[in-house]
PDB file of C-alpha atoms in Angstrom:
ATOM      1  CA  UNK A   1       0.000   0.000   0.000  1.00 45.00           C
ATOM      2  CA  UNK A   2       2.967   2.305   0.482  1.00 45.00           C
ATOM      3  CA  UNK A   3       3.807   1.951  -3.199  1.00 46.00           C
ATOM      4  CA  UNK A   4       1.531   4.828  -4.160  1.00 49.00           C
ATOM      5  CA  UNK A   5       1.459   6.752  -0.860  1.00 54.00           C
ATOM      6  CA  UNK A   6       5.142   7.750  -0.855  1.00 52.00           C
ATOM      7  CA  UNK A   7       5.131   9.321  -4.361  1.00 58.00           C
ATOM      8  CA  UNK A   8       1.786  10.999  -3.593  1.00 64.00           C
ATOM      9  CA  UNK A   9       2.919  12.649  -0.391  1.00 66.00           C
ATOM     10  CA  UNK A  10       6.273  13.533  -1.931  1.00 72.00           C
ATOM     11  CA  UNK A  11       4.409  15.333  -4.717  1.00 73.00           C
ATOM     12  CA  UNK A  12       2.246  17.141  -2.174  1.00 79.00           C
ATOM     13  CA  UNK A  13       5.347  18.227  -0.242  1.00 83.00           C
ATOM     14  CA  UNK A  14       6.991  19.559  -3.404  1.00 81.00           C
ATOM     15  CA  UNK A  15       3.818  21.465  -4.307  1.00 84.00           C
ATOM     16  CA  UNK A  16       3.620  23.033  -0.833  1.00 88.00           C
ATOM     17  CA  UNK A  17       7.288  24.027  -0.851  1.00 86.00           C
ATOM     18  CA  UNK A  18       6.908  25.492  -4.348  1.00 80.00           C
ATOM     19  CA  UNK A  19       3.858  27.497  -3.269  1.00 81.00           C
ATOM     20  CA  UNK A  20       5.604  28.890  -0.185  1.00 86.00           C
ATOM     21  CA  UNK A  21       8.702  29.854  -2.174  1.00 79.00           C
ATOM     22  CA  UNK A  22       6.647  31.570  -4.867  1.00 71.00           C
ATOM     23  CA  UNK A  23       4.586  33.521  -2.331  1.00 78.00           C
ATOM     24  CA  UNK A  24       7.629  34.727  -0.385  1.00 80.00           C
ATOM     25  CA  UNK A  25      10.104  35.226  -3.247  1.00 70.00           C
ATOM     26  CA  UNK A  26      10.550  38.868  -4.203  1.00 67.00           C
ATOM     27  CA  UNK A  27      10.292  39.991  -7.808  1.00 61.00           C
ATOM     28  CA  UNK A  28      13.431  41.108  -9.615  1.00 62.00           C
ATOM     29  CA  UNK A  29      14.231  44.838  -9.514  1.00 65.00           C
ATOM     30  CA  UNK A  30      13.756  45.027 -13.289  1.00 57.00           C
ATOM     31  CA  UNK A  31      10.236  43.599 -13.078  1.00 54.00           C
ATOM     32  CA  UNK A  32       9.341  45.868 -10.148  1.00 57.00           C
ATOM     33  CA  UNK A  33      10.474  48.970 -12.047  1.00 59.00           C
ATOM     34  CA  UNK A  34       8.618  47.889 -15.186  1.00 57.00           C
ATOM     35  CA  UNK A  35       5.431  47.162 -13.258  1.00 51.00           C
ATOM     36  CA  UNK A  36       5.652  50.533 -11.512  1.00 55.00           C
ATOM     37  CA  UNK A  37       6.295  52.630 -14.623  1.00 58.00           C
ATOM     38  CA  UNK A  38       4.419  50.703 -17.326  1.00 54.00           C
ATOM     39  CA  UNK A  39       2.072  48.427 -15.425  1.00 53.00           C
ATOM     40  CA  UNK A  40       1.688  44.666 -15.708  1.00 52.00           C
ATOM     41  CA  UNK A  41       0.745  43.320 -19.134  1.00 55.00           C
ATOM     42  CA  UNK A  42      -2.949  42.378 -19.119  1.00 60.00           C
ATOM     43  CA  UNK A  43      -2.691  40.100 -22.157  1.00 59.00           C
ATOM     44  CA  UNK A  44       0.882  38.738 -22.038  1.00 68.00           C
ATOM     45  CA  UNK A  45       0.149  36.016 -24.628  1.00 76.00           C
ATOM     46  CA  UNK A  46      -0.890  38.620 -27.162  1.00 78.00           C
ATOM     47  CA  UNK A  47       2.339  40.565 -26.646  1.00 77.00           C
ATOM     48  CA  UNK A  48       4.350  37.343 -26.601  1.00 81.00           C
ATOM     49  CA  UNK A  49       3.119  35.983 -29.930  1.00 81.00           C
ATOM     50  CA  UNK A  50       3.153  39.399 -31.565  1.00 82.00           C
ATOM     51  CA  UNK A  51       6.653  40.489 -30.587  1.00 80.00           C
ATOM     52  CA  UNK A  52       8.469  37.299 -29.530  1.00 82.00           C
ATOM     53  CA  UNK A  53       7.045  34.482 -31.658  1.00 88.00           C
ATOM     54  CA  UNK A  54      10.465  33.679 -33.123  1.00 91.00           C
ATOM     55  CA  UNK A  55      11.957  33.313 -29.647  1.00 92.00           C
ATOM     56  CA  UNK A  56       9.094  31.032 -28.591  1.00 93.00           C
ATOM     57  CA  UNK A  57       9.929  28.797 -31.546  1.00 95.00           C
ATOM     58  CA  UNK A  58      13.597  28.865 -30.539  1.00 95.00           C
ATOM     59  CA  UNK A  59      12.719  27.732 -27.027  1.00 95.00           C
ATOM     60  CA  UNK A  60      10.497  24.935 -28.379  1.00 95.00           C
ATOM     61  CA  UNK A  61      13.327  23.793 -30.647  1.00 96.00           C
ATOM     62  CA  UNK A  62      15.903  24.136 -27.881  1.00 96.00           C
ATOM     63  CA  UNK A  63      13.821  22.171 -25.402  1.00 95.00           C
ATOM     64  CA  UNK A  64      14.065  19.138 -27.675  1.00 96.00           C
ATOM     65  CA  UNK A  65      17.529  18.655 -26.192  1.00 96.00           C
ATOM     66  CA  UNK A  66      15.672  16.939 -23.328  1.00 95.00           C
ATOM     67  CA  UNK A  67      15.290  13.989 -25.719  1.00 96.00           C
ATOM     68  CA  UNK A  68      18.901  13.130 -24.933  1.00 96.00           C
ATOM     69  CA  UNK A  69      17.957  12.621 -21.293  1.00 95.00           C
ATOM     70  CA  UNK A  70      14.968  10.402 -22.072  1.00 95.00           C
ATOM     71  CA  UNK A  71      16.930   8.267 -24.524  1.00 96.00           C
ATOM     72  CA  UNK A  72      19.814   7.931 -22.063  1.00 96.00           C
ATOM     73  CA  UNK A  73      17.757   7.092 -18.989  1.00 94.00           C
ATOM     74  CA  UNK A  74      15.053   4.920 -20.569  1.00 95.00           C
ATOM     75  CA  UNK A  75      15.852   3.433 -23.979  1.00 96.00           C
ATOM     76  CA  UNK A  76      19.568   2.920 -23.426  1.00 96.00           C
ATOM     77  CA  UNK A  77      18.854   1.221 -20.096  1.00 95.00           C
ATOM     78  CA  UNK A  78      16.401  -1.171 -21.727  1.00 94.00           C
ATOM     79  CA  UNK A  79      18.786  -1.855 -24.605  1.00 95.00           C
ATOM     80  CA  UNK A  80      21.777  -2.478 -22.356  1.00 96.00           C
ATOM     81  CA  UNK A  81      19.877  -4.990 -20.243  1.00 95.00           C
ATOM     82  CA  UNK A  82      18.298  -6.771 -23.209  1.00 93.00           C
ATOM     83  CA  UNK A  83      19.325 -10.248 -24.340  1.00 91.00           C
ATOM     84  CA  UNK A  84      21.148  -8.667 -27.302  1.00 90.00           C
ATOM     85  CA  UNK A  85      23.712  -7.039 -24.975  1.00 94.00           C
ATOM     86  CA  UNK A  86      23.371  -8.807 -21.646  1.00 92.00           C
ATOM     87  CA  UNK A  87      24.524  -6.166 -19.175  1.00 94.00           C
ATOM     88  CA  UNK A  88      22.876  -6.359 -15.772  1.00 94.00           C
ATOM     89  CA  UNK A  89      20.370  -3.758 -14.645  1.00 93.00           C
ATOM     90  CA  UNK A  90      22.578  -2.924 -11.674  1.00 94.00           C
ATOM     91  CA  UNK A  91      25.510  -2.166 -13.966  1.00 93.00           C
ATOM     92  CA  UNK A  92      23.437   0.129 -16.173  1.00 95.00           C
ATOM     93  CA  UNK A  93      21.912   1.913 -13.199  1.00 94.00           C
ATOM     94  CA  UNK A  94      25.385   2.601 -11.850  1.00 96.00           C
ATOM     95  CA  UNK A  95      26.264   4.299 -15.134  1.00 96.00           C
ATOM     96  CA  UNK A  96      23.327   6.662 -14.747  1.00 95.00           C
ATOM     97  CA  UNK A  97      24.019   7.247 -11.068  1.00 95.00           C
ATOM     98  CA  UNK A  98      27.690   8.133 -11.563  1.00 96.00           C
ATOM     99  CA  UNK A  99      26.871  10.283 -14.609  1.00 97.00           C
ATOM    100  CA  UNK A 100      24.467  12.272 -12.442  1.00 95.00           C
ATOM    101  CA  UNK A 101      27.085  12.637  -9.725  1.00 96.00           C
ATOM    102  CA  UNK A 102      29.475  14.096 -12.298  1.00 97.00           C
ATOM    103  CA  UNK A 103      26.678  16.346 -13.565  1.00 96.00           C
ATOM    104  CA  UNK A 104      26.305  17.840 -10.083  1.00 95.00           C
ATOM    105  CA  UNK A 105      29.698  19.443 -10.579  1.00 96.00           C
ATOM    106  CA  UNK A 106      29.577  19.905 -14.355  1.00 97.00           C
ATOM    107  CA  UNK A 107      26.300  21.850 -14.470  1.00 96.00           C
ATOM    108  CA  UNK A 108      27.433  24.770 -12.256  1.00 96.00           C
ATOM    109  CA  UNK A 109      30.851  24.706 -13.939  1.00 97.00           C
ATOM    110  CA  UNK A 110      29.304  25.094 -17.409  1.00 97.00           C
ATOM    111  CA  UNK A 111      26.927  27.753 -16.094  1.00 95.00           C
ATOM    112  CA  UNK A 112      29.835  29.728 -14.656  1.00 95.00           C
ATOM    113  CA  UNK A 113      31.700  29.417 -17.947  1.00 96.00           C
ATOM    114  CA  UNK A 114      28.659  30.785 -19.792  1.00 95.00           C
ATOM    115  CA  UNK A 115      28.868  33.917 -17.639  1.00 93.00           C
ATOM    116  CA  UNK A 116      32.363  34.435 -19.007  1.00 94.00           C
ATOM    117  CA  UNK A 117      32.200  33.412 -22.660  1.00 95.00           C
ATOM    118  CA  UNK A 118      28.467  33.510 -23.346  1.00 94.00           C
ATOM    119  CA  UNK A 119      25.399  31.295 -23.343  1.00 94.00           C
ATOM    120  CA  UNK A 120      25.546  30.380 -27.017  1.00 96.00           C
ATOM    121  CA  UNK A 121      28.942  28.645 -27.191  1.00 96.00           C
ATOM    122  CA  UNK A 122      28.302  26.615 -24.025  1.00 97.00           C
ATOM    123  CA  UNK A 123      24.831  25.564 -25.157  1.00 97.00           C
ATOM    124  CA  UNK A 124      26.203  24.703 -28.593  1.00 97.00           C
ATOM    125  CA  UNK A 125      28.787  22.405 -27.007  1.00 97.00           C
ATOM    126  CA  UNK A 126      25.994  20.640 -25.162  1.00 97.00           C
ATOM    127  CA  UNK A 127      23.665  20.298 -28.159  1.00 97.00           C
ATOM    128  CA  UNK A 128      26.176  19.334 -30.845  1.00 97.00           C
ATOM    129  CA  UNK A 129      28.340  17.348 -28.453  1.00 97.00           C
ATOM    130  CA  UNK A 130      25.360  15.295 -27.283  1.00 97.00           C
ATOM    131  CA  UNK A 131      24.685  14.175 -30.855  1.00 97.00           C
ATOM    132  CA  UNK A 132      28.228  12.822 -31.078  1.00 97.00           C
ATOM    133  CA  UNK A 133      28.631  11.400 -27.563  1.00 97.00           C
ATOM    134  CA  UNK A 134      25.223   9.717 -27.489  1.00 97.00           C
ATOM    135  CA  UNK A 135      26.185   7.891 -30.672  1.00 97.00           C
ATOM    136  CA  UNK A 136      29.394   6.779 -28.980  1.00 98.00           C
ATOM    137  CA  UNK A 137      27.478   5.747 -25.867  1.00 98.00           C
ATOM    138  CA  UNK A 138      24.977   3.589 -27.746  1.00 97.00           C
ATOM    139  CA  UNK A 139      27.827   2.031 -29.702  1.00 97.00           C
ATOM    140  CA  UNK A 140      29.617   1.262 -26.443  1.00 97.00           C
ATOM    141  CA  UNK A 141      26.500  -0.500 -25.150  1.00 97.00           C
ATOM    142  CA  UNK A 142      26.352  -2.592 -28.326  1.00 96.00           C
ATOM    143  CA  UNK A 143      29.888  -3.867 -27.656  1.00 96.00           C
ATOM    144  CA  UNK A 144      28.910  -5.156 -24.212  1.00 94.00           C
ATOM    145  CA  UNK A 145      32.068  -3.617 -22.733  1.00 96.00           C
ATOM    146  CA  UNK A 146      31.098  -2.219 -19.346  1.00 96.00           C
ATOM    147  CA  UNK A 147      34.253  -0.080 -19.186  1.00 97.00           C
ATOM    148  CA  UNK A 148      33.347   1.647 -22.476  1.00 97.00           C
ATOM    149  CA  UNK A 149      29.715   2.034 -21.393  1.00 97.00           C
ATOM    150  CA  UNK A 150      30.783   3.692 -18.156  1.00 97.00           C
ATOM    151  CA  UNK A 151      33.289   5.974 -19.896  1.00 98.00           C
ATOM    152  CA  UNK A 152      31.012   7.225 -22.661  1.00 98.00           C
ATOM    153  CA  UNK A 153      27.974   7.312 -20.390  1.00 97.00           C
ATOM    154  CA  UNK A 154      29.690   9.721 -18.016  1.00 97.00           C
ATOM    155  CA  UNK A 155      31.101  11.810 -20.874  1.00 98.00           C
ATOM    156  CA  UNK A 156      27.796  11.973 -22.724  1.00 97.00           C
ATOM    157  CA  UNK A 157      25.366  12.605 -19.901  1.00 97.00           C
ATOM    158  CA  UNK A 158      27.525  13.756 -17.022  1.00 97.00           C
ATOM    159  CA  UNK A 159      29.770  16.179 -18.912  1.00 97.00           C
ATOM    160  CA  UNK A 160      28.577  17.151 -22.391  1.00 98.00           C
ATOM    161  CA  UNK A 161      24.808  17.115 -21.902  1.00 97.00           C
ATOM    162  CA  UNK A 162      25.353  19.116 -18.714  1.00 97.00           C
ATOM    163  CA  UNK A 163      26.565  22.022 -20.845  1.00 97.00           C
ATOM    164  CA  UNK A 164      23.097  22.474 -22.325  1.00 96.00           C
ATOM    165  CA  UNK A 165      21.368  21.448 -19.118  1.00 94.00           C
ATOM    166  CA  UNK A 166      23.289  23.998 -17.073  1.00 93.00           C
ATOM    167  CA  UNK A 167      22.695  26.990 -19.311  1.00 95.00           C
ATOM    168  CA  UNK A 168      19.208  26.583 -20.767  1.00 93.00           C
ATOM    169  CA  UNK A 169      17.279  28.301 -17.920  1.00 90.00           C
ATOM    170  CA  UNK A 170      19.195  31.537 -18.444  1.00 90.00           C
ATOM    171  CA  UNK A 171      19.590  31.085 -22.200  1.00 92.00           C
ATOM    172  CA  UNK A 172      15.853  30.661 -22.816  1.00 92.00           C
ATOM    173  CA  UNK A 173      14.727  33.232 -20.261  1.00 88.00           C
ATOM    174  CA  UNK A 174      17.035  35.942 -21.528  1.00 89.00           C
ATOM    175  CA  UNK A 175      15.421  35.780 -24.965  1.00 88.00           C
ATOM    176  CA  UNK A 176      12.345  37.552 -23.581  1.00 86.00           C
ATOM    177  CA  UNK A 177      11.611  40.927 -22.054  1.00 80.00           C
ATOM    178  CA  UNK A 178      10.540  41.227 -18.439  1.00 78.00           C
ATOM    179  CA  UNK A 179       6.897  41.681 -19.462  1.00 77.00           C
ATOM    180  CA  UNK A 180       6.527  38.236 -21.061  1.00 83.00           C
ATOM    181  CA  UNK A 181       9.470  36.200 -19.756  1.00 81.00           C
ATOM    182  CA  UNK A 182       7.401  33.800 -17.666  1.00 81.00           C
ATOM    183  CA  UNK A 183       4.905  33.145 -20.469  1.00 85.00           C
ATOM    184  CA  UNK A 184       7.633  32.681 -23.067  1.00 87.00           C
ATOM    185  CA  UNK A 185       9.612  30.267 -20.925  1.00 88.00           C
ATOM    186  CA  UNK A 186       6.578  28.269 -19.803  1.00 89.00           C
ATOM    187  CA  UNK A 187       4.957  27.843 -23.214  1.00 92.00           C
ATOM    188  CA  UNK A 188       8.160  27.208 -25.142  1.00 92.00           C
ATOM    189  CA  UNK A 189       9.696  24.702 -22.748  1.00 92.00           C
ATOM    190  CA  UNK A 190       6.528  22.732 -22.061  1.00 92.00           C
ATOM    191  CA  UNK A 191       5.813  22.218 -25.752  1.00 94.00           C
ATOM    192  CA  UNK A 192       9.405  21.152 -26.386  1.00 93.00           C
ATOM    193  CA  UNK A 193       9.555  18.907 -23.320  1.00 93.00           C
ATOM    194  CA  UNK A 194       6.247  17.281 -24.241  1.00 93.00           C
ATOM    195  CA  UNK A 195       7.584  16.393 -27.678  1.00 92.00           C
ATOM    196  CA  UNK A 196      10.843  15.149 -26.150  1.00 93.00           C
ATOM    197  CA  UNK A 197       8.829  12.903 -23.862  1.00 92.00           C
ATOM    198  CA  UNK A 198       7.748  10.835 -26.854  1.00 94.00           C
ATOM    199  CA  UNK A 199      11.340  10.289 -28.003  1.00 95.00           C
ATOM    200  CA  UNK A 200      11.558   6.915 -26.259  1.00 94.00           C
ATOM    201  CA  UNK A 201       8.364   5.728 -27.955  1.00 94.00           C
ATOM    202  CA  UNK A 202       9.731   6.583 -31.379  1.00 94.00           C
ATOM    203  CA  UNK A 203      13.128   5.117 -30.510  1.00 95.00           C
ATOM    204  CA  UNK A 204      11.488   1.825 -29.585  1.00 93.00           C
ATOM    205  CA  UNK A 205       9.700   1.752 -32.935  1.00 94.00           C
ATOM    206  CA  UNK A 206      12.754   2.478 -35.068  1.00 95.00           C
ATOM    207  CA  UNK A 207      15.002   0.069 -33.133  1.00 94.00           C
ATOM    208  CA  UNK A 208      13.481  -2.791 -35.104  1.00 91.00           C
ATOM    209  CA  UNK A 209      11.447  -5.829 -34.046  1.00 89.00           C
ATOM    210  CA  UNK A 210      14.239  -7.067 -31.785  1.00 88.00           C
ATOM    211  CA  UNK A 211      14.906  -3.604 -30.318  1.00 88.00           C
ATOM    212  CA  UNK A 212      18.637  -3.815 -31.025  1.00 90.00           C
ATOM    213  CA  UNK A 213      19.163  -1.387 -33.920  1.00 95.00           C
ATOM    214  CA  UNK A 214      21.209   1.054 -31.881  1.00 96.00           C
ATOM    215  CA  UNK A 215      22.538   2.888 -34.938  1.00 96.00           C
ATOM    216  CA  UNK A 216      19.028   3.917 -36.000  1.00 97.00           C
ATOM    217  CA  UNK A 217      18.342   5.234 -32.509  1.00 97.00           C
ATOM    218  CA  UNK A 218      21.672   7.055 -32.520  1.00 97.00           C
ATOM    219  CA  UNK A 219      20.783   8.789 -35.798  1.00 97.00           C
ATOM    220  CA  UNK A 220      17.351   9.624 -34.416  1.00 97.00           C
ATOM    221  CA  UNK A 221      18.887  11.134 -31.276  1.00 97.00           C
ATOM    222  CA  UNK A 222      21.381  13.130 -33.346  1.00 97.00           C
ATOM    223  CA  UNK A 223      18.525  14.418 -35.510  1.00 97.00           C
ATOM    224  CA  UNK A 224      16.723  15.633 -32.389  1.00 97.00           C
ATOM    225  CA  UNK A 225      19.837  17.630 -31.497  1.00 97.00           C
ATOM    226  CA  UNK A 226      19.657  19.558 -34.793  1.00 97.00           C
ATOM    227  CA  UNK A 227      16.753  21.884 -33.813  1.00 97.00           C
ATOM    228  CA  UNK A 228      18.557  22.977 -30.608  1.00 96.00           C
ATOM    229  CA  UNK A 229      21.690  23.687 -32.671  1.00 97.00           C
ATOM    230  CA  UNK A 230      19.651  25.802 -35.098  1.00 97.00           C
ATOM    231  CA  UNK A 231      17.991  27.581 -32.185  1.00 95.00           C
ATOM    232  CA  UNK A 232      21.294  28.570 -30.613  1.00 95.00           C
ATOM    233  CA  UNK A 233      22.862  29.626 -33.916  1.00 95.00           C
ATOM    234  CA  UNK A 234      19.959  31.971 -34.688  1.00 94.00           C
ATOM    235  CA  UNK A 235      19.670  33.418 -31.159  1.00 92.00           C
ATOM    236  CA  UNK A 236      21.499  36.482 -29.983  1.00 90.00           C
ATOM    237  CA  UNK A 237      24.075  36.418 -27.212  1.00 89.00           C
ATOM    238  CA  UNK A 238      22.694  37.788 -23.951  1.00 86.00           C
ATOM    239  CA  UNK A 239      25.164  37.118 -21.161  1.00 81.00           C
ATOM    240  CA  UNK A 240      26.354  40.761 -21.089  1.00 79.00           C
ATOM    241  CA  UNK A 241      23.005  42.397 -21.883  1.00 81.00           C
ATOM    242  CA  UNK A 242      21.523  44.374 -18.935  1.00 75.00           C
ATOM    243  CA  UNK A 243      18.362  42.807 -17.542  1.00 68.00           C
ATOM    244  CA  UNK A 244      16.239  45.812 -18.534  1.00 69.00           C
ATOM    245  CA  UNK A 245      17.291  45.429 -22.178  1.00 73.00           C
ATOM    246  CA  UNK A 246      16.716  41.699 -22.551  1.00 71.00           C
ATOM    247  CA  UNK A 247      14.227  40.752 -25.244  1.00 68.00           C
ATOM    248  CA  UNK A 248      14.305  44.121 -26.958  1.00 68.00           C
ATOM    249  CA  UNK A 249      13.383  44.108 -30.621  1.00 61.00           C
ATOM    250  CA  UNK A 250      15.736  45.947 -32.994  1.00 52.00           C
ATOM    251  CA  UNK A 251      13.254  48.831 -33.309  1.00 50.00           C
ATOM    252  CA  UNK A 252      12.942  49.202 -29.538  1.00 48.00           C
ATOM    253  CA  UNK A 253      16.712  49.071 -29.130  1.00 49.00           C
ATOM    254  CA  UNK A 254      17.184  51.762 -31.780  1.00 44.00           C
ATOM    255  CA  UNK A 255      14.640  54.014 -30.043  1.00 39.00           C
ATOM    256  CA  UNK A 256      16.358  53.512 -26.692  1.00 45.00           C
ATOM    257  CA  UNK A 257      19.779  54.377 -28.112  1.00 47.00           C
ATOM    258  CA  UNK A 258      18.385  57.474 -29.786  1.00 47.00           C
ATOM    259  CA  UNK A 259      16.782  58.564 -26.524  1.00 41.00           C
ATOM    260  CA  UNK A 260      19.979  58.017 -24.549  1.00 43.00           C
ATOM    261  CA  UNK A 261      22.023  59.900 -27.154  1.00 45.00           C
ATOM    262  CA  UNK A 262      19.593  62.835 -27.071  1.00 45.00           C
TER     263      UNK A 262
END
């Protein structure tokens, strides 16, 4: 009977903590100033899709990088423990556990690096690198060599994927102005994450009747990394842009510069 009670009460606890934090957390100074001088947007979705539709699409495309996580944690685990490979479930779970331990240090390290060299190059390393390292990881599983599986698993998920995972909250959020940042982040990421959630289903279908066509799944995973790469290449760099100027359209930026110059 405890099988469902523990997850239920854990979810309730998370919801309560989230509610308390949101009710007590102060707004950013930029949002407070904007709300005081211009007021809060009454129809943020209208402003969002009128002025920031391209950035919403970028966030949707970028959020597909979550497919790497679902393929790594679900499909690769099933493949590695299948009769075709023969690794034990314990061995495969240790790969994921150690990769996550490495990620605990890699994520803040990549995030700190993005403050120095920019969001775009760090995110690009994560997106493009994941396409390459996930291919190597699935190949390593196919060999049945636990040493190779551990090595490429940690590199793929613990190190390289952490580059995108550590920078996307700031990278996506900084695409939008203060007035619509929450709406842009929420809509863009949830659409992208929802699509990424079906990656395992498609991977299982293209892996063939025996579920052992790792190369097809590797190509599929690499293809899912292409939209995030396109998103980052078409986005502007924001790590040195003042908070008040984030999400400005070219016309708004030109008006602001003219006003400052005058």
